[in-house]
C-alpha positions as semicolon CSV with decimal commas, in nm:
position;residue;x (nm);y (nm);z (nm)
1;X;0,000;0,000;0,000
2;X;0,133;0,337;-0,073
3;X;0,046;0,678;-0,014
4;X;0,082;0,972;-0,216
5;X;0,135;1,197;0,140
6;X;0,425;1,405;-0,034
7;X;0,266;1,490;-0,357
8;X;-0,095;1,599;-0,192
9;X;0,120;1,803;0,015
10;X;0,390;1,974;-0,168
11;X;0,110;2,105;-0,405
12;X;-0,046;2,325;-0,193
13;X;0,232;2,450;-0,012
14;X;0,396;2,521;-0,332
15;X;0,092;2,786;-0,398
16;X;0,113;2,909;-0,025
17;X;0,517;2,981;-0,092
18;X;0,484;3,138;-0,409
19;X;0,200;3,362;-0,255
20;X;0,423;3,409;0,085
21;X;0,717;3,551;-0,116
22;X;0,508;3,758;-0,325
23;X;0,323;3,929;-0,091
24;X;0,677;4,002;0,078
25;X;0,791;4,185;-0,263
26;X;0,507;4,398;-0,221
27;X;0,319;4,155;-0,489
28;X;-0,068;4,042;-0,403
29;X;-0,207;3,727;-0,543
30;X;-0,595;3,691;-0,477
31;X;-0,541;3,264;-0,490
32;X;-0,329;2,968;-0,630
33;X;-0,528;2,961;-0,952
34;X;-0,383;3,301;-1,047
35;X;-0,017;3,252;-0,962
36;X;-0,079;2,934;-1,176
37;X;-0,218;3,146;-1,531
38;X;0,105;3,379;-1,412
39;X;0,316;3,078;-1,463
40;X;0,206;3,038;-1,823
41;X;0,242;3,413;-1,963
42;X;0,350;3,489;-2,279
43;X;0,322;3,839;-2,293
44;X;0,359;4,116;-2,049
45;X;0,267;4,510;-2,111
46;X;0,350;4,772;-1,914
47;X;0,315;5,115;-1,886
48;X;0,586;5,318;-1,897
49;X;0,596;5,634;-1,679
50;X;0,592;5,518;-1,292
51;X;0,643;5,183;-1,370
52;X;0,936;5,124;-1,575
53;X;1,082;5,495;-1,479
54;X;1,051;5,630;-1,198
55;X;0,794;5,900;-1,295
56;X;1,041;6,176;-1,158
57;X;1,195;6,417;-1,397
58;X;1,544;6,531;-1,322
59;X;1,874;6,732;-1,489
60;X;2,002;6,487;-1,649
61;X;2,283;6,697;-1,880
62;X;2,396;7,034;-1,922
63;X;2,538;7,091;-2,269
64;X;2,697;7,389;-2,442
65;X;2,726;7,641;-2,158
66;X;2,920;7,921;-2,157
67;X;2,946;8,011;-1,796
68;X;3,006;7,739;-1,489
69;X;2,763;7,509;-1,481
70;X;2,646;7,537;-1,126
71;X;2,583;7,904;-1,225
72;X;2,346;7,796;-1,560
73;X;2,138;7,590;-1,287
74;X;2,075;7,909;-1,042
75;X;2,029;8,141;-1,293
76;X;1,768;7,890;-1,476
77;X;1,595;7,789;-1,166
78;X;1,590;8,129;-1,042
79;X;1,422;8,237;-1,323
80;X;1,155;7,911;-1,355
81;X;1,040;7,871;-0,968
82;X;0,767;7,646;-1,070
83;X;1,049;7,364;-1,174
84;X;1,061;7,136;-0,931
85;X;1,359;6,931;-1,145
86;X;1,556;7,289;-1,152
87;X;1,509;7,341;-0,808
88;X;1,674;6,985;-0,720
89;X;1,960;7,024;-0,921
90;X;2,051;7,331;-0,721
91;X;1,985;7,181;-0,418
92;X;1,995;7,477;-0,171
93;X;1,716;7,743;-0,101
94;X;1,680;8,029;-0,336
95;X;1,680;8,395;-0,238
96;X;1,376;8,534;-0,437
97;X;1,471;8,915;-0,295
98;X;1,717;8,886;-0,629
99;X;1,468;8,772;-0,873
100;X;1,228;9,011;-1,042
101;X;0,989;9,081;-1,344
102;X;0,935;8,686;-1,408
103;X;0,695;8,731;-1,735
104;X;0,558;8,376;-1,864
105;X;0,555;8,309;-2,225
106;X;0,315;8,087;-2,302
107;X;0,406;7,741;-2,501
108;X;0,781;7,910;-2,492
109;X;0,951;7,968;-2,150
110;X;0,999;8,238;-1,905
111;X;1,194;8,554;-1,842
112;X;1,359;8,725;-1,555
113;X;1,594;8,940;-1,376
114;X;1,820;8,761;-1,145
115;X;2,089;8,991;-0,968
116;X;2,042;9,284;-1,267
117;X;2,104;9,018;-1,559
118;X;1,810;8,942;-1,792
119;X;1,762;8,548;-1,805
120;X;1,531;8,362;-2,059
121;X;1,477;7,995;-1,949
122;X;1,261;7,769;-2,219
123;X;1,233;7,599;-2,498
124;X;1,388;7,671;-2,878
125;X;1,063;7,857;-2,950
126;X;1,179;8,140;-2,701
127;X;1,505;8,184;-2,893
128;X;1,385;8,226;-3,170
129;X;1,128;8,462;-3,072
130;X;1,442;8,641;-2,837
131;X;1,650;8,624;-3,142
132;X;1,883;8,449;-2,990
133;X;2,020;8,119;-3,183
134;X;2,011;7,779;-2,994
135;X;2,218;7,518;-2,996
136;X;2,043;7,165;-3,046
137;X;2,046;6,866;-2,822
138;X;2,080;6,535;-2,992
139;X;1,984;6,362;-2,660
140;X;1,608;6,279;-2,605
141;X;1,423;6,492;-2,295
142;X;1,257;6,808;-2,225
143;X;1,523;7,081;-2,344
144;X;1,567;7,390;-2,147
145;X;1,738;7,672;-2,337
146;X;1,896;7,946;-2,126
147;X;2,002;8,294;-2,254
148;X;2,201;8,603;-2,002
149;X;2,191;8,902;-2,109
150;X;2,078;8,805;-2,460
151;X;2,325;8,591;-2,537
152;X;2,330;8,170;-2,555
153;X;2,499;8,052;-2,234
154;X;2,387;7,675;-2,265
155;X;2,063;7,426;-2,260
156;X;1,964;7,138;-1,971
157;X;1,884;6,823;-2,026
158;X;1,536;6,678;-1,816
159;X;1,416;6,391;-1,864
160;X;1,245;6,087;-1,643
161;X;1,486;5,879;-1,509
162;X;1,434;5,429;-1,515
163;X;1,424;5,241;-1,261
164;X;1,720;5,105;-1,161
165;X;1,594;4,712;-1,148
166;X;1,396;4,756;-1,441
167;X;1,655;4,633;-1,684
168;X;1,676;4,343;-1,511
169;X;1,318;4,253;-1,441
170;X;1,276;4,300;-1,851
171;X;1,562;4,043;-1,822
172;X;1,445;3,813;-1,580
173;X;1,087;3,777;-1,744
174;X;1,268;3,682;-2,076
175;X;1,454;3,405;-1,905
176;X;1,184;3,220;-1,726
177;X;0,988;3,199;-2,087
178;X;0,777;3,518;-2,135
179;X;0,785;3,555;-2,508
180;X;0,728;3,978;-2,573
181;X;0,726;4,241;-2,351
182;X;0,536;4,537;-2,472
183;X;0,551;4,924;-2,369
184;X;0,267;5,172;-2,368
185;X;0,316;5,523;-2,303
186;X;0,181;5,889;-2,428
187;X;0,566;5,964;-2,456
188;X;0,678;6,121;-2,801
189;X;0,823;5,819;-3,000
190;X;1,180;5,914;-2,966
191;X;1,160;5,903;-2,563
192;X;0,947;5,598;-2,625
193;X;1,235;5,414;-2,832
194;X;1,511;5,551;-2,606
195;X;1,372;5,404;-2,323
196;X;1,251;5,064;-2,486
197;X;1,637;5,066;-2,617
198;X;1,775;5,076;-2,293
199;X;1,557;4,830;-2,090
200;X;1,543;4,512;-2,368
201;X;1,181;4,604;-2,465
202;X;1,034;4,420;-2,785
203;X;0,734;4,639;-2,871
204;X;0,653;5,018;-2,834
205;X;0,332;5,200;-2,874
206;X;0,367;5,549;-2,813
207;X;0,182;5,910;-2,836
208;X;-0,120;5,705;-2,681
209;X;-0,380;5,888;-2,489
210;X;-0,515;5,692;-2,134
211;X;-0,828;5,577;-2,374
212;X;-0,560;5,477;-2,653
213;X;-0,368;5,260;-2,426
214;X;-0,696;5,061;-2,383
215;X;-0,765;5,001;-2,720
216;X;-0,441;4,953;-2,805
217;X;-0,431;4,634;-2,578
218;X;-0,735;4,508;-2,670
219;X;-0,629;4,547;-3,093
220;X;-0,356;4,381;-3,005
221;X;-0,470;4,109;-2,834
222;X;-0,729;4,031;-3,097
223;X;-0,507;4,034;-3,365
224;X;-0,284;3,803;-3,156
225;X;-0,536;3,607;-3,049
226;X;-0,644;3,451;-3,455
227;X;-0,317;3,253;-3,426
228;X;-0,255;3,133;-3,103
229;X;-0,419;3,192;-2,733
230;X;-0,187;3,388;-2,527
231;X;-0,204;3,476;-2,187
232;X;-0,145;3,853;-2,134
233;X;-0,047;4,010;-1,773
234;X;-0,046;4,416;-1,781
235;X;0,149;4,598;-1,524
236;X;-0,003;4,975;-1,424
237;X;-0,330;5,006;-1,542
238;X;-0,634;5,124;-1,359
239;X;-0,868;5,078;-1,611
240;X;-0,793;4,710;-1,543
């Protein structure tokens, strides 16, 4: 007579680990029957801002300046106080007694005077409409142009920075059998494909409204779907 003690138990406790360890990452699992249709994913999409970057934009370059570039940050983040990103990179608390006449250009960037000098901080739709040529960034990210005194004394580099484990999750999925991982974001397509680059992604949609993103994974599930059944996890949607 035998009894099959060690399989009837090792089952369950299986499901009760794998839920255990992924509840201590932070990770819910509502019962063993999910974690089991997790085990046989073929695709996974994500979203891209908050979940594969960090959703925080910071200075991530400072390119072309003509005076020290500790200087370009105060004078720029003088001059923009709304910029939370400019504000970080100088890192100390700004006397607004030496700022004055800040003047808001919509679509283009601001103006002020910071200790007498005349500072324009924006994109290169405000030099042009200073008269005041730009130098372009080939780098993807929001480009700030700043001018003293009328003249070009350098541009900053923002963008959203990725996570740090990200690379390797992307990594990690690939190795235990997911198939495509696919990226969703309202990003312009260059940020989009810089990003996608850089963490191993397969597939990009970008540009995509919230009601786009939707869509978009249910097109491209149908259209997936007429050849084979795959099993589709999404990462960072609220709609779902």
């Amino acid at each position: 007579i035998s009894c099959p003690c060690a399989l009837v138990i090792s089952i369950p406790l299986s499901f009760f680990a794998g839920i255990g360890g992924a509840s201590n990452a932070g990770v819910l699992v509502k019962g063993s029957n999910y974690l089991e249709t997790l085990s046989q994913t073929d695709y996974v999409v994500f979203d891209k801002t908050g979940t594969l970057t960090q959703g925080v934009f910071e200075v991530v370059g400072i390119h072309h300046n003509t005076i020290d570039e500790a200087k370009l940050i105060e004078y720029a983040a003088s001059a923009h106080p709304i910029s939370k990103s400019l504000q970080k990179a100088y890192g100390a608390e700004l006397d607004r007694s030496r700022v004055h006449n800040i003047q808001e250009i919509s679509g283009h960037g601001v103006t002020a005077e910071v200790d007498g000098h005349t500072v324009a901080a924006g994109n290169d739709k405000l030099m042009a409409k200073l008269g005041i040529p730009s130098v372009p960034c080939r780098q993807v990210g929001t480009i700030i142009h700043v001018a003293l005194d009328g003249q070009y004394a350098g541009h900053i580099l923002i963008s959203d920075v990725v996570k740090p484990t990200a690379k390797e999750a992307i990594a990690a999925l690939k190795k235990i059998g997911v198939e495509k991982t696919v990226m969703l974001t309202g990003d312009a397509d260059a940020v989009a494909q810089q990003v996608a680059g850089e963490l191993g992604i397969d597939q990009v949609y970008s540009q995509l409204l919230p009601a786009d993103k939707v869509s978009r994974v249910d097109i491209w599930i149908s259209v997936n779907s007429k050849y084979r059944t795959h099993k589709c996890i999404l990462y960072n949607f609220s709609y779902f």
